[in-house]
XYZ file of N, CA, C and O in Angstrom:
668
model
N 12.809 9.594 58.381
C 11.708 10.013 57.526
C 10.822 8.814 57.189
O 11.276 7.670 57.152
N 9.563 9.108 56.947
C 8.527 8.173 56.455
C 8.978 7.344 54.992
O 9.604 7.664 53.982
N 8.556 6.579 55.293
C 8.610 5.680 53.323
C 7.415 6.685 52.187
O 7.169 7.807 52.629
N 7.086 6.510 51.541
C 6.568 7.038 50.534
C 5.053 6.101 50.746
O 5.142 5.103 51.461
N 3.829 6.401 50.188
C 3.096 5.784 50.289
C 2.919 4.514 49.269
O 3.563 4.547 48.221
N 2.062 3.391 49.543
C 2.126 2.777 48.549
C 1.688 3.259 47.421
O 2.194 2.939 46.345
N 0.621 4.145 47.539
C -0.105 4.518 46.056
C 1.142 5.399 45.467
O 1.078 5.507 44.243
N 2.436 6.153 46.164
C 3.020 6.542 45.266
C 3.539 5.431 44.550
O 3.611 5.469 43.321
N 3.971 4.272 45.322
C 4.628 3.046 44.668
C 4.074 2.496 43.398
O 4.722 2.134 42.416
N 3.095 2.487 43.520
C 1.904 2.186 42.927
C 1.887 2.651 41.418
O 1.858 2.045 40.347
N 1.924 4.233 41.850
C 1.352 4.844 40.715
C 3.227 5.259 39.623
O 3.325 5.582 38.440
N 4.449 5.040 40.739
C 5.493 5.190 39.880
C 5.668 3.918 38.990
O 5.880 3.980 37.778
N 5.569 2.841 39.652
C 5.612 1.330 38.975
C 4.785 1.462 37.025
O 5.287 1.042 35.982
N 3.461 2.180 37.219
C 2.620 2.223 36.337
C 2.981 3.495 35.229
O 2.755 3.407 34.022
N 3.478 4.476 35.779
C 3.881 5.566 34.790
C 5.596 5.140 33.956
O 6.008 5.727 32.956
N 6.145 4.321 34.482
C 7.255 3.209 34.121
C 6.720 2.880 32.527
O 7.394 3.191 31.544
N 5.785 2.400 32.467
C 5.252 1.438 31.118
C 4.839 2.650 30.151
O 5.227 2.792 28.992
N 3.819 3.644 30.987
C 3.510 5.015 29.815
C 4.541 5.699 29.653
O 4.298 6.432 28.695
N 5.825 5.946 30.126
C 6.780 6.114 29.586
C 7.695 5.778 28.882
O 8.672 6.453 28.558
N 7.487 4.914 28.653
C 8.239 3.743 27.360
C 7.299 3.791 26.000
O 7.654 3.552 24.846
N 6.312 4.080 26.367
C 5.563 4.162 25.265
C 5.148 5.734 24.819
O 4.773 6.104 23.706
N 5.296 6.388 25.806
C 5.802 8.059 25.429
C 7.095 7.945 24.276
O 7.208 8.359 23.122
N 7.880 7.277 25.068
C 9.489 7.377 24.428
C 9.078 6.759 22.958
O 8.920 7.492 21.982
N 8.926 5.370 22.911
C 8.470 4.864 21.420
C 8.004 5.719 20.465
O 8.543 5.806 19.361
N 6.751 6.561 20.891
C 6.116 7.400 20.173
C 6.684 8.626 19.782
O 6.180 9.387 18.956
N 7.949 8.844 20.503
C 8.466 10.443 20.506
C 9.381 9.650 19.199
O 9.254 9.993 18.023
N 10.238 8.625 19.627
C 11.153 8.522 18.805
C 10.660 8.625 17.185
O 11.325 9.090 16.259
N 9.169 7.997 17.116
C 8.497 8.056 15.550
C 8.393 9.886 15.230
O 8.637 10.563 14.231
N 8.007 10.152 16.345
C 7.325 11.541 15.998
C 8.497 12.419 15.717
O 8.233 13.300 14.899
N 9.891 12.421 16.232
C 11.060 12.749 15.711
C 11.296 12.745 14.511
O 11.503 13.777 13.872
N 11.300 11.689 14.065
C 10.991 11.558 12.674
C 10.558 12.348 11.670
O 11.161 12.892 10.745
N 9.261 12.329 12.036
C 8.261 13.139 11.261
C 8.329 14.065 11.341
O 7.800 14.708 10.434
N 9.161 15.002 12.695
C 9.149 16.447 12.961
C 10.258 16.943 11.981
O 10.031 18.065 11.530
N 11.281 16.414 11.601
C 12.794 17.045 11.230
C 11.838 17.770 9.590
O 12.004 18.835 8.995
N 10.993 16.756 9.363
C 10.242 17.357 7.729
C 9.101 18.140 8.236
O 8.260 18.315 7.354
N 8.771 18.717 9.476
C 7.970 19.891 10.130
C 8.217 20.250 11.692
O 7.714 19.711 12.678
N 9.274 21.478 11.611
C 9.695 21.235 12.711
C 8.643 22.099 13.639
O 9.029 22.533 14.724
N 7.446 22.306 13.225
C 6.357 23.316 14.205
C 6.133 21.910 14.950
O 5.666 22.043 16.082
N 6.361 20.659 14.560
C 5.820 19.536 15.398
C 7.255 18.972 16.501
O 7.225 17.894 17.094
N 8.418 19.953 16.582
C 9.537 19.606 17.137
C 8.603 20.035 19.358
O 8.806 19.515 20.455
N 7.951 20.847 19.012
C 7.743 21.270 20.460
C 6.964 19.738 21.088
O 7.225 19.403 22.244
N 6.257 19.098 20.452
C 5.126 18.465 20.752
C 6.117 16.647 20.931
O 5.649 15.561 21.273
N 7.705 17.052 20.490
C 8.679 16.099 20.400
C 9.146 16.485 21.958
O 9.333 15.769 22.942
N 9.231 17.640 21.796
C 10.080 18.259 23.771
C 9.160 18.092 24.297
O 9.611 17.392 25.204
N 7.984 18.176 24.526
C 7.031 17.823 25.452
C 7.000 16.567 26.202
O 7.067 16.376 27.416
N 6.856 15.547 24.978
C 6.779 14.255 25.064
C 7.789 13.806 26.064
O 7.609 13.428 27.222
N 8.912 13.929 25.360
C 10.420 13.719 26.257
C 10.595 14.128 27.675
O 11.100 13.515 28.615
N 10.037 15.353 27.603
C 9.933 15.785 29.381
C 9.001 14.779 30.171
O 8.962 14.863 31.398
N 8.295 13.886 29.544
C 7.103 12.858 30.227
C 8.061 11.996 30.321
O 8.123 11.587 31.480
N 9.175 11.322 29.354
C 10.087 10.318 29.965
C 11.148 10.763 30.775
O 11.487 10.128 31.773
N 11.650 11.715 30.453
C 12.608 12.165 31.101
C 12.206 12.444 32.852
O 12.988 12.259 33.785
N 11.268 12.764 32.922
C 10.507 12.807 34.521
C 9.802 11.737 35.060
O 9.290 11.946 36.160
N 9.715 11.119 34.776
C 8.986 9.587 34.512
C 10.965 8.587 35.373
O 11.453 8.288 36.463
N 11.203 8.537 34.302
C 12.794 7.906 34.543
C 13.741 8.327 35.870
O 14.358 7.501 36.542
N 13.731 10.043 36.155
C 14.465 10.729 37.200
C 13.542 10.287 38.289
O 13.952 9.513 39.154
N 12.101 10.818 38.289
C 11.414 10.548 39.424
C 11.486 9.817 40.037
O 11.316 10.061 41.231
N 11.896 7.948 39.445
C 11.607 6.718 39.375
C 13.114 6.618 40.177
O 13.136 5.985 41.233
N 14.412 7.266 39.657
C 15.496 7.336 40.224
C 15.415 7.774 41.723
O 15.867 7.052 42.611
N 14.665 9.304 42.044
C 14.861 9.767 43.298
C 13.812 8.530 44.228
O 14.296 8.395 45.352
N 13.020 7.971 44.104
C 12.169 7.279 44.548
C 13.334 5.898 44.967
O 13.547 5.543 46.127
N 13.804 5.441 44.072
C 14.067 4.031 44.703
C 15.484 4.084 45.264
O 15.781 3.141 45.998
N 16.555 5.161 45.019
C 18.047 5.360 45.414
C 17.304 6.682 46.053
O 16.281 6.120 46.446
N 17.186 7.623 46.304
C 16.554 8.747 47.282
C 16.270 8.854 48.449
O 16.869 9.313 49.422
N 14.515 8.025 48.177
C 13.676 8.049 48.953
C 14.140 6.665 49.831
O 14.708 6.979 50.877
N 14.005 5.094 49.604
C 14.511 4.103 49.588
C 15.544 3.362 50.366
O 15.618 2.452 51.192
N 16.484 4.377 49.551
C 17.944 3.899 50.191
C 18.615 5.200 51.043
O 19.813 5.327 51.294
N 17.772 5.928 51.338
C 18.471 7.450 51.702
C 19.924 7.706 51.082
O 20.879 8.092 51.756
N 19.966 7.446 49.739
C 21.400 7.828 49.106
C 21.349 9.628 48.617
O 20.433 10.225 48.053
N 22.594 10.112 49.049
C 22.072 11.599 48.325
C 22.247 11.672 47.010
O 22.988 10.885 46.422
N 21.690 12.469 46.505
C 21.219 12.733 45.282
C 21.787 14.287 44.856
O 21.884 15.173 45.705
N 22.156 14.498 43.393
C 22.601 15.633 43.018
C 21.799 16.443 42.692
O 20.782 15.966 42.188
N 21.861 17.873 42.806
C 20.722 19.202 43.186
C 20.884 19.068 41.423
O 20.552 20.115 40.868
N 21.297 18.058 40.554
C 20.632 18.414 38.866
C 19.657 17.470 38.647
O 19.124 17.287 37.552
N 19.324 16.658 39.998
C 18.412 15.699 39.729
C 17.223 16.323 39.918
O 16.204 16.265 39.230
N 17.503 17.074 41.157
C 16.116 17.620 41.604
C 15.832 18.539 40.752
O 14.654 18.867 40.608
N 16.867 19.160 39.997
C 16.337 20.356 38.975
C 16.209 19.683 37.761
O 15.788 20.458 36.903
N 16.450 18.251 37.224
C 15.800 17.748 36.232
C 14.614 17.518 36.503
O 13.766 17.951 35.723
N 14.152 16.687 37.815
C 12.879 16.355 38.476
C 11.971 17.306 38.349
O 11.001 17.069 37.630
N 12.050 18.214 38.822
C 11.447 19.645 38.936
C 10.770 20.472 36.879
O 9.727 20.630 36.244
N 11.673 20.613 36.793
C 11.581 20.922 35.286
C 10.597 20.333 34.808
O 9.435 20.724 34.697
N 11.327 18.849 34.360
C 10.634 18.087 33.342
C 8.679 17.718 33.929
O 7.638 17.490 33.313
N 9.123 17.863 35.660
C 7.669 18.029 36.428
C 6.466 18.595 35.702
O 5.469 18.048 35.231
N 6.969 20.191 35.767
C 5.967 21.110 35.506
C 5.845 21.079 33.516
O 4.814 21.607 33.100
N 6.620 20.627 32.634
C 6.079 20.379 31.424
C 4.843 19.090 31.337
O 3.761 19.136 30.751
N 5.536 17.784 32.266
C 4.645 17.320 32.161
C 3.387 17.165 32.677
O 2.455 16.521 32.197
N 3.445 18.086 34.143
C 2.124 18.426 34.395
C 1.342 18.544 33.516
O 0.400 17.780 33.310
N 1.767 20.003 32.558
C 0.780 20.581 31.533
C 0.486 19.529 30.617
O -0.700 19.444 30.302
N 1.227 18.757 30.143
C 0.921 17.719 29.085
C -0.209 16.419 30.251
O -1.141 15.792 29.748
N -0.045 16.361 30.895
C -1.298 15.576 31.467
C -2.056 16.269 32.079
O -2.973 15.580 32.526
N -2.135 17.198 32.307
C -3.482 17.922 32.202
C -4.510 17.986 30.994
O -5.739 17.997 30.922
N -3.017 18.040 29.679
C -3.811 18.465 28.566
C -4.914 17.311 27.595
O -5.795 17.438 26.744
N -4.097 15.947 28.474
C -4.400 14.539 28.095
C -6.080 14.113 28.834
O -7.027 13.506 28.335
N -5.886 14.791 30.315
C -6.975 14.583 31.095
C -7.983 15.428 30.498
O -9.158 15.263 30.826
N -7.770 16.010 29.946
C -9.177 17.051 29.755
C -9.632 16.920 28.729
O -10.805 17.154 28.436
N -8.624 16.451 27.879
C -9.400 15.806 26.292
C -10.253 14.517 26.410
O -11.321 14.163 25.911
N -9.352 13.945 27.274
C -10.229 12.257 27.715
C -11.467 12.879 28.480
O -12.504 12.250 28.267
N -11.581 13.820 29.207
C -13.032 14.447 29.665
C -13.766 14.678 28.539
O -14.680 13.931 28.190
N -13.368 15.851 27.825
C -13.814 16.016 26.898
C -14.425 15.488 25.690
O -15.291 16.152 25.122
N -14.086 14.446 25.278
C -14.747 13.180 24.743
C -15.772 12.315 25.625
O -16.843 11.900 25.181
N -15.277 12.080 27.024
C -16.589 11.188 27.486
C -17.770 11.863 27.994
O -18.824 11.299 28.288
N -17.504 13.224 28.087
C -18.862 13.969 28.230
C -19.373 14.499 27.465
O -20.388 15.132 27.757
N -18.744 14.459 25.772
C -19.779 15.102 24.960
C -20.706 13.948 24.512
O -20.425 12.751 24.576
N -21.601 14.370 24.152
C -22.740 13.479 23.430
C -22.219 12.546 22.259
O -21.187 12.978 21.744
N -22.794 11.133 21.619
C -22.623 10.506 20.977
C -22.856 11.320 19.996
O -21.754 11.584 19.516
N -23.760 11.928 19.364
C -24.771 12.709 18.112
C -23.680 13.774 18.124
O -23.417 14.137 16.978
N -22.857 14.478 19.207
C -21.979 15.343 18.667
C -20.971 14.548 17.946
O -20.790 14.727 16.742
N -20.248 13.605 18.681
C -18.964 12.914 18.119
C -18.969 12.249 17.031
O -17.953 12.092 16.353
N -20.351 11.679 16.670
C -20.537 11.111 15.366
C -20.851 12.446 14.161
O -20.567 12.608 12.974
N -21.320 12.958 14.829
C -21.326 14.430 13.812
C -19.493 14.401 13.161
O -18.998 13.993 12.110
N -18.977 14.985 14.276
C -17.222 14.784 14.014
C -16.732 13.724 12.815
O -16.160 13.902 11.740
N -17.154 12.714 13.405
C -16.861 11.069 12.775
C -16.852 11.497 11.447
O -15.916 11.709 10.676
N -18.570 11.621 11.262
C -18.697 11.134 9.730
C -18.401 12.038 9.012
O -18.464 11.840 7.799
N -17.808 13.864 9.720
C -17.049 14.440 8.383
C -15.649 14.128 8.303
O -14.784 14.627 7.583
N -15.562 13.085 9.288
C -13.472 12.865 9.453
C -14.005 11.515 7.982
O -13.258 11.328 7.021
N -15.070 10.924 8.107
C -14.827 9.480 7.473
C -15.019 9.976 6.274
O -14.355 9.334 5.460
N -15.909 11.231 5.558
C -16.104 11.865 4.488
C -14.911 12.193 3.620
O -14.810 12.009 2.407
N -14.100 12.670 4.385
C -12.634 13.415 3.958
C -11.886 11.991 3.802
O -10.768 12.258 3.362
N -12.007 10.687 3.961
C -11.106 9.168 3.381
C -11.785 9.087 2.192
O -12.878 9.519 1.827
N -10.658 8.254 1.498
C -10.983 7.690 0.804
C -10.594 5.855 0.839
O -9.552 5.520 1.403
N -11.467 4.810 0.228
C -10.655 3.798 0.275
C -10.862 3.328 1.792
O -10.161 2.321 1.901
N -11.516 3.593 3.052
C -11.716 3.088 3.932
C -12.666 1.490 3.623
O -13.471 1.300 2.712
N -12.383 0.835 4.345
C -12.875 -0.608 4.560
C -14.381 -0.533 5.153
O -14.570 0.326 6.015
N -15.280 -1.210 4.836
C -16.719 -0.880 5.397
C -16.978 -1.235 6.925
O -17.995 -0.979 7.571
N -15.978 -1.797 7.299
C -15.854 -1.973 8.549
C -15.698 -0.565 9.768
O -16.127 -0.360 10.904
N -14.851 0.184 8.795
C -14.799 1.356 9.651
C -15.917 2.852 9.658
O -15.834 4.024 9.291
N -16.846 2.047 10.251
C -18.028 2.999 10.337
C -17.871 4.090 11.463
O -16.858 4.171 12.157
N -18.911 4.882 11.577
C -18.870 5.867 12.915
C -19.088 4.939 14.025
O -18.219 4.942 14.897
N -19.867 4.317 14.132
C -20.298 3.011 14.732
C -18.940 2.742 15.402
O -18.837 2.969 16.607
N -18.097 2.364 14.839
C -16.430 1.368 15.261
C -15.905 2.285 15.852
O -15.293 2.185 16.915
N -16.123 3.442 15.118
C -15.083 4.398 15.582
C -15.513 5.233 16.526
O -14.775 6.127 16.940
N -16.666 5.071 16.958
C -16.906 5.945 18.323
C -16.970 5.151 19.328
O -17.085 5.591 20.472
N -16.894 3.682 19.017
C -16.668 2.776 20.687
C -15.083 2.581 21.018
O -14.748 1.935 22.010
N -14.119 3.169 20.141
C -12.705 2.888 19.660
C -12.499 4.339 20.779
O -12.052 4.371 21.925
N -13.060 5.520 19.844
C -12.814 6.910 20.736
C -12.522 7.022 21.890
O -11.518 7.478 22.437
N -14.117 6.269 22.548
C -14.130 6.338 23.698
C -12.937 5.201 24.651
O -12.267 5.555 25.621
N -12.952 4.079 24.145
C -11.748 2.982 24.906
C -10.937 3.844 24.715
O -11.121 4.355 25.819
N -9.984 4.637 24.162
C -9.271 5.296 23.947
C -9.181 6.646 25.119
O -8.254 6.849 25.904
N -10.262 7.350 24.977
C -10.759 8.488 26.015
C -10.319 7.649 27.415
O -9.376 7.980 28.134
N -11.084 6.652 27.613
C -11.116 6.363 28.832
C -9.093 5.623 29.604
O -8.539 5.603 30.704
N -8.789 5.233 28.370
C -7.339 4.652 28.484
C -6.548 6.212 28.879
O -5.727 6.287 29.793
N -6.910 7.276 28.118
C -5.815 8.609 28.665
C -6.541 9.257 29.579
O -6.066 10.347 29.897
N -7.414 8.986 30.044
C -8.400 9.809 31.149
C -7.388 9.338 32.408
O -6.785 10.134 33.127
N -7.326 7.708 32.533
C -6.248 7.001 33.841
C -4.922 7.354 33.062
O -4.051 7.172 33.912
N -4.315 7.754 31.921
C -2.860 8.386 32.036
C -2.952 9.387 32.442
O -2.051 9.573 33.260
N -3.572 10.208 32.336
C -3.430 11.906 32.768
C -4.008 11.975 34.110
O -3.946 13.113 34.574
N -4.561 11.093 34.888
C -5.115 10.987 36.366
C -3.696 10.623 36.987
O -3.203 11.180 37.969
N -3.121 9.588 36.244
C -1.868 9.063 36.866
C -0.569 9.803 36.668
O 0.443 9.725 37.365
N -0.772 10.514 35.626
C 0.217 11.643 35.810
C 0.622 12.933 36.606
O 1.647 13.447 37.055
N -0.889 13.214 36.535
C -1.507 14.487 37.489
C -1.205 14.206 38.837
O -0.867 15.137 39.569
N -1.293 12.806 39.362
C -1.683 12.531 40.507
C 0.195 12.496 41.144
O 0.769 13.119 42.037
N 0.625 11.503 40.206
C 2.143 11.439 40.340
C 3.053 12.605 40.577
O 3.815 12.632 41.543
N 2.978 13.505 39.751
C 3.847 14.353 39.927
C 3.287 15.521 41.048
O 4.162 16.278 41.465
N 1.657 15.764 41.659
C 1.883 16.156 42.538
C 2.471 15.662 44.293
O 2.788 16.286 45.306
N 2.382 14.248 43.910
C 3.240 13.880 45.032
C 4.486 13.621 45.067
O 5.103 13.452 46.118
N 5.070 13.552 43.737
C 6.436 14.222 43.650
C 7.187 15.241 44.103
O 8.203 15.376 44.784
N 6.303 16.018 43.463
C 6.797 17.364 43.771
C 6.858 18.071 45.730
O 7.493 19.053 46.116
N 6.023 17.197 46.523
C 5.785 17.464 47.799
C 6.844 16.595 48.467
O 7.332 16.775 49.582
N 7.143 15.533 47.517
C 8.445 14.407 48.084
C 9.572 15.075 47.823
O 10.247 14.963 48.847
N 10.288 15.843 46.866
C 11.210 16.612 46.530
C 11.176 17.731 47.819
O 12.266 18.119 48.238
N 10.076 18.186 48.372
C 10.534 19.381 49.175
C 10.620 18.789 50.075
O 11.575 19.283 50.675
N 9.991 17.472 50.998
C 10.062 16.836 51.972
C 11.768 16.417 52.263
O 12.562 16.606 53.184
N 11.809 15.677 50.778
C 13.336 15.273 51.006
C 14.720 15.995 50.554
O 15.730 15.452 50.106
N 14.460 17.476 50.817
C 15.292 18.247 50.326
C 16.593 18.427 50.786
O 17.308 19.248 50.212
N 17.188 17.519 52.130
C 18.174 17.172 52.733
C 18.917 16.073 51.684
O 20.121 16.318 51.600
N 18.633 15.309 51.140
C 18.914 14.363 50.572
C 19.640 14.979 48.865
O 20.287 14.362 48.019
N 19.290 16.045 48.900
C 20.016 16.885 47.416
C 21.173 17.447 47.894
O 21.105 17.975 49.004
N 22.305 17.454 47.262
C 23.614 18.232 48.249
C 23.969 18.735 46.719
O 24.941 19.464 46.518
């Protein structure tokens, strides 16, 4: 069988780091969920991004790699945690769209009734700050959810490719 491409290499090496920082963030948001647990789903979500992130990263370098076989709960962890996190980087990509294509005059509209509702903010944090912040931000999950999107559909085509390799 073929090696994997580099851009999968590429792009597993890089979803490595947003998954550590998925995980960081889940572990806070755990937290916060046990005192609202309507925020427990948005805790399983998260987790399915490391948890597929970590397995994927497994079938890739002992799998794909080393042609070692692999157990049919990998591929059905692989698989699973796949299609949650599809949806969660989809849902990441389209918000990061969604911010860099609306208008400034809309988002500052947004801004200044989010900055209305503080109190005690620093004069530093104008709409001004906070809509060049938005957007670095937009544009930082626009390449997570490209790299997620992109990842797990060549995952998912590597899983059926290497479906000899699951016993």
């Amino acid at each position: 069988m073929q090696q994997p491409s580099k851009l999968y290499l590429v792009l597993s090496y890089i979803l490595i780091p947003i998954a550590l920082f998925f995980g960081f963030m889940d572990s806070i948001l755990l937290i916060s969920a046990l005192a609202n647990p309507s925020a427990m789903i948005l805790v399983f979500a998260m987790a399915c991004i490391v948890i597929y992130s970590f397995t994927s990263f497994k079938f890739l370098k002992l799998g794909i790699e080393r042609e070692q076989t692999q157990t049919t709960k990998l591929k059905d962890w692989i698989k699973v945690n796949a299609y949650v996190s599809l949806l969660m980087f989809c849902l990441i990509f389209l918000n990061a769209v969604s911010i860099l294509l609306s208008s400034d005059v809309i988002l500052i509209k947004f801004i200044d009734e989010f900055l209305a509702q503080q109190s005690g903010l620093p004069p530093e944090m104008n709409s001004q700050f906070i809509l060049k912040t938005l957007h670095v931000a937009a544009y930082f999950l626009f390449v997570i959810g490209a790299v997620g999107i992109l990842h797990i559909r060549i995952t998912l085509r590597l899983v059926k490719e290497y479906d000899y390799l699951f016993e």
